[in-house]
XYZ file of C-alpha atoms in Angstrom:
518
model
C 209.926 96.634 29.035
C 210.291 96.426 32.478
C 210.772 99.733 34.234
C 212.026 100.792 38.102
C 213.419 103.676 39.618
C 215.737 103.503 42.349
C 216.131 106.407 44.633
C 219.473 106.773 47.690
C 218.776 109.758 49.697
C 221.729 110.344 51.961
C 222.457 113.009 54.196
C 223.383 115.675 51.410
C 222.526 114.025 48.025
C 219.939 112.229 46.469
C 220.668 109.868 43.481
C 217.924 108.431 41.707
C 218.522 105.290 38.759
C 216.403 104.651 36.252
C 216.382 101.136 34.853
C 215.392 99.549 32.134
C 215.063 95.977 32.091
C 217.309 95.591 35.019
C 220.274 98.142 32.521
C 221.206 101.451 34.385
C 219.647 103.851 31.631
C 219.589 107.333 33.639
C 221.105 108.764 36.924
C 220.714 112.365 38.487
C 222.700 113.218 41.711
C 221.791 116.237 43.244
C 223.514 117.866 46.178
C 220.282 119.175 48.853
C 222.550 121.771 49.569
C 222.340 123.622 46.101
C 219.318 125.460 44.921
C 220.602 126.459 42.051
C 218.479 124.286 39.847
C 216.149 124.804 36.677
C 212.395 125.948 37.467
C 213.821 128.117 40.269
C 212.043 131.357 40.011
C 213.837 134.729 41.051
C 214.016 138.219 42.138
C 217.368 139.510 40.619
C 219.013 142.858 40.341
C 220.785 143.794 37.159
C 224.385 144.386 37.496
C 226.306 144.351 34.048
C 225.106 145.190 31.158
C 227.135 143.741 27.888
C 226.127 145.980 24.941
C 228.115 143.987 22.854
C 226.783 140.974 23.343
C 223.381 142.279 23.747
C 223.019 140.691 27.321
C 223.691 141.241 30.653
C 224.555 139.840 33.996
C 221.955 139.750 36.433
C 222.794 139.005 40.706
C 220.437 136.368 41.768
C 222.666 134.955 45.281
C 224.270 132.347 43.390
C 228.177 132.716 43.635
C 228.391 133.634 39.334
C 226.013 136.378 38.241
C 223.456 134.926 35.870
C 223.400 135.397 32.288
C 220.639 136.785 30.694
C 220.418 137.247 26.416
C 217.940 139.771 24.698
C 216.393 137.241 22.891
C 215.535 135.705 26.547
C 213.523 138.405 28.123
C 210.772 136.962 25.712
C 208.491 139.219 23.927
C 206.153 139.728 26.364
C 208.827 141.188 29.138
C 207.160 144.785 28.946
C 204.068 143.601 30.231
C 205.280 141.530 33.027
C 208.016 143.756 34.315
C 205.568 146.722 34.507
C 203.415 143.833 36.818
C 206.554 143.516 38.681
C 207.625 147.102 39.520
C 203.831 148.024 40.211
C 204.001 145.693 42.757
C 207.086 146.855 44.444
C 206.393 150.461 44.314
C 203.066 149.787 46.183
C 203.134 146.600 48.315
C 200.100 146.532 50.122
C 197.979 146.594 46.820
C 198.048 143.846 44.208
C 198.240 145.661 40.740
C 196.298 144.728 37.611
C 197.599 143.522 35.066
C 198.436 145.902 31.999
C 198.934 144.280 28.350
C 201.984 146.881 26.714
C 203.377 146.336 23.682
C 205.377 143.483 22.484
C 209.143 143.786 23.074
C 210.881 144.851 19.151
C 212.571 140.878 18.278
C 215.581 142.708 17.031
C 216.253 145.433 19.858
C 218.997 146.504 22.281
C 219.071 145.067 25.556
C 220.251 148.525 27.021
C 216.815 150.181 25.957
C 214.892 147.873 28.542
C 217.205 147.151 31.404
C 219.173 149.598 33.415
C 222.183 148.852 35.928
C 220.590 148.328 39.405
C 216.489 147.148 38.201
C 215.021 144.267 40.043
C 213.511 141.810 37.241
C 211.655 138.239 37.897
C 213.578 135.472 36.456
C 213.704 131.728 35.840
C 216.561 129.795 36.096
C 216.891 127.908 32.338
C 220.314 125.892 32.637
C 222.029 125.345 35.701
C 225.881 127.091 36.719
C 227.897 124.430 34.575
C 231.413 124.763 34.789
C 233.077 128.331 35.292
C 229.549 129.652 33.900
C 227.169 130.983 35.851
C 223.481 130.380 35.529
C 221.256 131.160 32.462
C 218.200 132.355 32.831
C 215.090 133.832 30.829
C 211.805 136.021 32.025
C 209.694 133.568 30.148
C 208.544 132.486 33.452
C 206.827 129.008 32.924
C 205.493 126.768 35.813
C 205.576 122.974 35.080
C 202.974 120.226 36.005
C 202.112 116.517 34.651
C 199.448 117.488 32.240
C 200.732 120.904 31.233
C 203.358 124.174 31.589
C 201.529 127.797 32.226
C 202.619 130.324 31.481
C 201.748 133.962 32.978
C 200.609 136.848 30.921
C 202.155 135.545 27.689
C 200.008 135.033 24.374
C 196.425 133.645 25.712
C 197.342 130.893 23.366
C 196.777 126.966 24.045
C 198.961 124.605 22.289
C 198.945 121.118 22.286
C 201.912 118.294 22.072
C 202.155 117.215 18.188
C 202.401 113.782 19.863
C 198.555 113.200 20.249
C 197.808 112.678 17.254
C 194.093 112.328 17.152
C 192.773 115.764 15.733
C 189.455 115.491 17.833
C 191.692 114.701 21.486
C 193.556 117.635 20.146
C 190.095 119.864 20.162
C 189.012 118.509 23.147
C 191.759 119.276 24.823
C 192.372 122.669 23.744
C 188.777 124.271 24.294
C 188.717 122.445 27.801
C 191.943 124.401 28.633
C 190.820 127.350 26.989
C 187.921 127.356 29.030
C 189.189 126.898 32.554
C 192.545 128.969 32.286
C 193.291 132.516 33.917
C 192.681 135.249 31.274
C 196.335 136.170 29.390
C 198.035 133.085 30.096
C 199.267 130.466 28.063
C 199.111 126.730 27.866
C 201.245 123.612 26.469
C 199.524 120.450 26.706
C 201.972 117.873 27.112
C 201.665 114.677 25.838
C 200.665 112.429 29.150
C 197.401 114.894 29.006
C 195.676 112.626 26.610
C 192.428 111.196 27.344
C 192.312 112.665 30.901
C 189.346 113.702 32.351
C 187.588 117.619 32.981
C 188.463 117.121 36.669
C 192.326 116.045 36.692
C 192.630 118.577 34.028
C 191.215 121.017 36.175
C 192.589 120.294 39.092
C 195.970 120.791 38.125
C 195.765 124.118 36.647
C 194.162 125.085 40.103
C 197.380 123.860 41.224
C 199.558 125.887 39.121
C 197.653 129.241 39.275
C 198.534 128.478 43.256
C 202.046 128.351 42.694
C 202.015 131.766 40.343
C 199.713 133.546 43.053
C 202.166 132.478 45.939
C 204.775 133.973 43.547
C 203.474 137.104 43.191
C 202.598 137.041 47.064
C 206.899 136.461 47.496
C 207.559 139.372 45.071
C 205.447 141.544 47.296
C 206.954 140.218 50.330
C 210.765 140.402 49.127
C 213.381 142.146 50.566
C 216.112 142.426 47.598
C 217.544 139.774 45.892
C 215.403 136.722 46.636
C 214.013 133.085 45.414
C 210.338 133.565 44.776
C 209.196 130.086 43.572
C 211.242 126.995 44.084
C 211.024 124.114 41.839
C 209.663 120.798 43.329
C 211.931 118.464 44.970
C 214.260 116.736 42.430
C 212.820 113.470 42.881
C 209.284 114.119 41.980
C 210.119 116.645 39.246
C 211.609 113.367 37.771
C 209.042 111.458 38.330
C 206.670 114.588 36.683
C 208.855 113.741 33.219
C 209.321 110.048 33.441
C 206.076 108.290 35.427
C 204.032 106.817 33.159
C 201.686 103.304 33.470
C 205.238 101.448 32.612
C 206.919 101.552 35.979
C 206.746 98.244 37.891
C 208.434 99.792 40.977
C 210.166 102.419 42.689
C 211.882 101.627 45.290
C 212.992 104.625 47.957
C 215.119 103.987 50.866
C 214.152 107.026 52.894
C 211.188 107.474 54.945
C 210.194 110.947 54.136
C 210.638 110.883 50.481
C 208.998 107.276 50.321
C 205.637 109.131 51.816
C 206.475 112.225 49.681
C 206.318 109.986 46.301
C 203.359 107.991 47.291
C 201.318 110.817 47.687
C 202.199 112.462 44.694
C 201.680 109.178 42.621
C 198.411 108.966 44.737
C 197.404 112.323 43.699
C 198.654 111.753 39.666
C 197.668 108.303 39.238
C 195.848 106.690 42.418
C 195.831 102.856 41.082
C 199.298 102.800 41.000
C 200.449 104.083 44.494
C 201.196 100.792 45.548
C 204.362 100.359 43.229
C 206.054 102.936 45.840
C 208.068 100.698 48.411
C 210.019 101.583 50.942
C 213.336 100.180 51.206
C 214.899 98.899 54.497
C 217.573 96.174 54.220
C 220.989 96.712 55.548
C 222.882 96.113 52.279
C 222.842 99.900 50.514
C 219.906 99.997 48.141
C 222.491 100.397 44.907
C 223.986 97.103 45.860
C 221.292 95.165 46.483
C 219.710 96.406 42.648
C 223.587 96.131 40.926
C 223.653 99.769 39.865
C 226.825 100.169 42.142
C 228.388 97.568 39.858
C 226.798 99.214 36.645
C 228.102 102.641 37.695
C 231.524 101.483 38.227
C 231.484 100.213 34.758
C 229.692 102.662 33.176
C 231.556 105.819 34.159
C 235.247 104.874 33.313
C 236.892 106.179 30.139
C 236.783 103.042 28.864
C 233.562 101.476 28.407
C 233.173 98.375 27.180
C 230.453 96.300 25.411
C 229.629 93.329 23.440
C 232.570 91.323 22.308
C 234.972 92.974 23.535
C 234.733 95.809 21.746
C 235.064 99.242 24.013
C 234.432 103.068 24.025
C 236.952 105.813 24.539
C 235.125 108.671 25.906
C 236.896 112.440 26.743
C 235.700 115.614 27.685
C 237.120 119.043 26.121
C 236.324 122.418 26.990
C 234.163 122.250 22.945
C 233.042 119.053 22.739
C 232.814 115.557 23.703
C 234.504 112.682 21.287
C 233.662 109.098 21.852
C 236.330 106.472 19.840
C 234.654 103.400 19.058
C 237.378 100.448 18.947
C 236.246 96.838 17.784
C 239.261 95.174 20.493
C 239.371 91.740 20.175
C 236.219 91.337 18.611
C 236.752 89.683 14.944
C 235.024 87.029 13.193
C 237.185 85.024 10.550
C 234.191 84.266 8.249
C 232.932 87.905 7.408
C 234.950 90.499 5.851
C 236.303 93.855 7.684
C 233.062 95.978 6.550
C 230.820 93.449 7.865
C 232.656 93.470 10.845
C 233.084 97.101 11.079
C 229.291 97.710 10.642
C 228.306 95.199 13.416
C 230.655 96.633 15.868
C 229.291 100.077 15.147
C 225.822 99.086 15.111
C 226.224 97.915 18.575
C 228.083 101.075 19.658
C 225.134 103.449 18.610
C 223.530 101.733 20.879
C 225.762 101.613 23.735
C 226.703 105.874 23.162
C 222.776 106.950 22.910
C 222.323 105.229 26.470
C 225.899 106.687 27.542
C 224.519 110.018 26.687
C 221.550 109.569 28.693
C 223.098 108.572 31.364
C 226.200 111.120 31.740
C 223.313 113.763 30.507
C 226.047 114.653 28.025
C 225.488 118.350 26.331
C 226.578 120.668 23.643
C 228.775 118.560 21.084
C 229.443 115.189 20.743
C 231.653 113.779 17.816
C 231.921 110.055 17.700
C 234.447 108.565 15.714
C 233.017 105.470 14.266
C 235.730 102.006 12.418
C 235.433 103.310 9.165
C 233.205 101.620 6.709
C 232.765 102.537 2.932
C 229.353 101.837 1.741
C 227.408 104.866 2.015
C 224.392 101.973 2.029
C 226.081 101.325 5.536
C 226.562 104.504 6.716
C 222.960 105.563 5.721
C 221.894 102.328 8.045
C 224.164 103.508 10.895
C 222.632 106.942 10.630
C 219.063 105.728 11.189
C 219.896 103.233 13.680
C 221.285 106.158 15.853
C 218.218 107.947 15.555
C 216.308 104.793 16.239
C 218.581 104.475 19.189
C 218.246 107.773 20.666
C 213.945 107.852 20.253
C 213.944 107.812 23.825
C 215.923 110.606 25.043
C 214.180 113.324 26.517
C 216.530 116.520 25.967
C 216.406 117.924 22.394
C 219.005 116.421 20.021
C 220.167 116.917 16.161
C 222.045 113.900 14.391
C 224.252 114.390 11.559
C 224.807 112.011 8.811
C 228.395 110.287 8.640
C 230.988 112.079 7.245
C 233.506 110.440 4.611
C 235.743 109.906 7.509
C 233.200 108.223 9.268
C 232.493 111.081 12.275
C 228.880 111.873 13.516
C 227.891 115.070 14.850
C 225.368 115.095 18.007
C 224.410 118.117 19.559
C 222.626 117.743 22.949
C 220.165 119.526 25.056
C 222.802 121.257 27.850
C 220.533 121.917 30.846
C 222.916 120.624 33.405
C 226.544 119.657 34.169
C 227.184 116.387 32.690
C 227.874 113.727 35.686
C 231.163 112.587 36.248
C 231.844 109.918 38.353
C 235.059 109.244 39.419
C 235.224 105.050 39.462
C 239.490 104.600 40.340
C 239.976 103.433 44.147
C 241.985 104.156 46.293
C 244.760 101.543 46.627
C 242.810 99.021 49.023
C 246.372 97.516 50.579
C 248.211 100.885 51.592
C 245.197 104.065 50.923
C 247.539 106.127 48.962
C 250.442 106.185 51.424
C 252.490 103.972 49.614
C 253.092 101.895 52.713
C 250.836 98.602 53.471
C 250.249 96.958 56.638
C 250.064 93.470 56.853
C 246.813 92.098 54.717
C 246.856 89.049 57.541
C 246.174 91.625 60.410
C 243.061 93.361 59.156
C 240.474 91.152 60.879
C 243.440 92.265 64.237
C 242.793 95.805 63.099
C 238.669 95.574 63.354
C 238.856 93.733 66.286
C 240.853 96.422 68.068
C 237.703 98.989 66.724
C 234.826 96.420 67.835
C 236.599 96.703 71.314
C 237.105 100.533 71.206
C 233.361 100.761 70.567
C 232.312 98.282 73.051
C 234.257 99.339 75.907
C 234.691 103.028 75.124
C 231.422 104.318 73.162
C 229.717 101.623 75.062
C 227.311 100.846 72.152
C 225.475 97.762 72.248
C 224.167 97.298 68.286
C 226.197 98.090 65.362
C 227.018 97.393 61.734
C 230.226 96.812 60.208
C 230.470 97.762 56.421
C 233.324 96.190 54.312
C 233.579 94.977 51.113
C 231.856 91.837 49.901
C 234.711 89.973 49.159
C 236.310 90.659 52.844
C 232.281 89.704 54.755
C 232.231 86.528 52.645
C 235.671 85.820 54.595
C 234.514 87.194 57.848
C 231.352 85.083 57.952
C 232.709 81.736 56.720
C 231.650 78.560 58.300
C 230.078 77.573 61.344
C 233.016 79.197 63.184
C 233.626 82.305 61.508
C 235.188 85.222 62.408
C 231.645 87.210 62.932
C 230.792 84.620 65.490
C 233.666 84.586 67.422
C 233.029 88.427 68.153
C 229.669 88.177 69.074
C 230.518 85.615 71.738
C 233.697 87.459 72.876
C 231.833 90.750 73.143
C 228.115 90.266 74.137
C 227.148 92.736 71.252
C 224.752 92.281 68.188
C 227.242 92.695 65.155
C 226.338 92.646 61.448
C 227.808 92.693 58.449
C 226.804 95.017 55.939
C 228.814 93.970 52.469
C 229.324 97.356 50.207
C 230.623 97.602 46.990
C 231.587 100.960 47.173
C 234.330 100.498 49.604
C 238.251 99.240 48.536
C 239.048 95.796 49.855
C 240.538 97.337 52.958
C 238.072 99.975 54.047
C 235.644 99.747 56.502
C 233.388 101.582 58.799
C 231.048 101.021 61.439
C 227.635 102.409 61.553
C 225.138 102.904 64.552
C 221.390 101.339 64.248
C 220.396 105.182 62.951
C 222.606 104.474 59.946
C 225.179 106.564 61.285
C 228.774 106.631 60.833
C 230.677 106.231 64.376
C 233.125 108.215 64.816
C 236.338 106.592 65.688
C 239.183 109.201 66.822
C 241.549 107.100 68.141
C 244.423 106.050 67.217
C 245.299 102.901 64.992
């Protein structure tokens, strides 16, 4: 299978595709101006607490208090918090650590936290909706090779997907021996046959990050972020790299040189996959994920045959309707038929669900079919289907009505893109302009720019459809305005834009601004 990862940085997000085979399997957008996200490590200050519930509400900056369970402060929260307040009662002097008794696993929250303490938290699910964030003092810190964490257990697990019981040993006493006294370490799966000294190196790493931690919590001055998680891009690239990837291609300088030197540092022989991306046509058009997310992200999405998904969002739950359409074959009978189009649905909802990172509840509502022989092969085709996905997931057999029950890892909002245009002909206003005029109505901005702004080299973006027309024949329209103006004009086709829209970049990528009037 052929695997690439596309990554857009723009001025205030960063959206990076993952593709399989060439198919748009996973996207994450993620706004640089929130730092909200999970990892984060924090300073908080209790504010609420919710006896009945047996949580409280902790104030971490973000605009919703944070919402912390009993069950969350993990068993081990004595011990650290004593760490914690040692070291702001006395901040010149780094404390040692104490081992206290395990918190009781069926206690009150009010008997540990009072209105007003300062606790260290980690940020486990991101603000989705009107929640705020959730959160948990099971502080972990995440690498490629493993997850440490403090002064829990002193225990080393390893992933049950090695399989081989003597990796398994060697892995474990190797960790055993090289990690700080009273912490704990998982062994993920990618650790496997890796050698003393990347092993090593790593949890050098790790213990950095926990020590420059503990240095912020000494610094701090109230409510503060201690530890912030890497940058979204290579934290992806933490879960998903593997010897697979063919490419990834990055269409920003500084995180180009960012991601080669992590996948130098990770897994040297394969730095050279990085590439920097530099053509004028935006890097989501030139790979057809602009297409692909246009498609994708409707409420109806179709598939094979003309068959299609119905996909809404509740407050509860998500439902997917799987409709067969036009698809029907005269020679096989309505189960047949049912079963195939369902069979191909399963498919097309498992990578849906990836790629919306759909939580919490899905119900699908699958044609109905009546052998339970069927239904059993539907079943284990969805949890073929859905082998891949990353975030935790339960499956349900069929019901006699034919639903399935999914529940899904919720770490983050689920994406929603919204793929309706604006009308390209009038923009809304319910009042067009003349279609004929348009190439009029650039010209009157390519002199505006010349003779006002004075700018020598620019771009024009406009939809494909509308540049094919523009730059038609040995005479086109393109060339006309080159000659007429003396300037260096391109045309940069984008399919994001209606067939009307437009806008005119300088050679720094950047919009120009155009306050005049039309």
């Amino acid at each position: 299978m052929n695997k690439e990862l596309v990554i857009d940085v723009r001025d205030e997000q960063v959206s990076i595709a993952l593709l399989e085979d060439k198919k748009l399997v996973e996207l994450s957008k993620d706004n640089l101006t929130e730092s909200f996200e999970v990892g984060n490590i924090y300073l908080g200050k209790v504010k609420r607490i919710m006896s009945g519930l047996n949580a409280a509400f902790v104030d971490i900056g973000c605009d919703k208090e944070a919402f912390i369970h009993y069950h969350d402060l993990g068993e081990n929260f004595p011990s650290l918090n004593n760490f914690v307040q040692q070291i702001l009662n006395d901040r010149k002097h780094m404390p040692k650590y104490q081992k206290l008794p395990l918190l009781e696993k069926d206690g009150s929250i009010k008997s540990v936290l009072t209105v007003g303490q300062s606790i260290m938290v980690q940020i486990s699910k991101e603000p989705i909706s009107t929640k705020g964030p959730r959160i948990s003092c099971e502080i972990s810190i995440a690498g490629r090779f493993m997850i440490m964490m403090p002064y829990a257990d002193n225990r080393t697990t390893v992933s049950q997907k090695i399989e081989s019981y003597e990796e398994k040993t060697r892995l474990r006493q190797l960790i055993h021996s090289i990690k700080p006294q009273s912490f704990s370490v998982i062994i993920r799966t990618v650790a496997e046959g890796k050698r003393v000294a990347e092993l090593d190196n790593e949890m050098k790493i790790l213990n950095q990050r926990w020590e420059k931690t503990l240095d912020s919590v000494r610094k701090s001055k109230g409510i503060t972020m201690l530890s912030q998680e890497s940058s979204r891009t290579v934290a992806i690239l933490r879960e998903l790299f593997n010897p697979e990837f063919e490419n990834i291609h990055i269409n920003d300088q500084k995180t180009f040189e960012e991601v080669k030197n992590y996948i130098t540092l990770i897994s040297p022989e394969h730095k050279d996959i990085v590439k920097l991306y530099s053509n004028d046509i935006p890097i989501y058009d030139h790979f057809g994920i602009t297409r692909q997310i246009k498609l994708l992200f409707g409420r109806i999405v179709p598939f094979k045959r003309g068959a299609y998904l119905i996909m809404d969002q509740t407050e509860a739950m998500f439902v997917v309707d799987v409709n067969s359409g036009t698809r029907t074959k005269a020679s096989q009978n309505q189960e047949i038929n049912a079963l195939e189009v369902n069979l191909a649905a399963a498919e097309e909802i498992a990578r849906q669900l990836r790629l919306r990172d759909i939580g919490g509840l899905v119900v699908i509502d699958f044609i109905d079919i009546e052998k339970k022989d069927n239904m059993r092969l539907l079943f284990e085709h969805m949890q073929l289907m859905m082998k891949d996905d990353r975030a935790r997931h339960n499956i349900l057999p069929l019901s006699k009505f034919c639903l399935m029950e999914i529940t899904r890892q919720r770490v983050r909002p689920a994406i929603a893109i919204n793929t309706s245009e604006t009308c390209p002909t009038c923009f809304g206003t319910g009042k067009a302009k003349p279609s004929i005029f348009f190439t009029n109505q650039l010209e009157e901005k390519i002199k505006q720019i010349v003779k006002v702004l004075k700018i020598k080299k620019f771009s024009i973006c406009i939809h494909p459809f509308v540049a094919a027309f523009i730059e038609k024949g040995f005479f086109s329209q393109k060339g006309r305005w080159r000659r007429k103006y003396s300037r260096q004009i391109k045309i940069v086709p984008m399919q994001e834009l209606g067939f009307l829209q437009y806008k005119f970049l300088d050679t720094n990528k950047e919009e120009i601004n155009l306050n005049f009037e039309e």
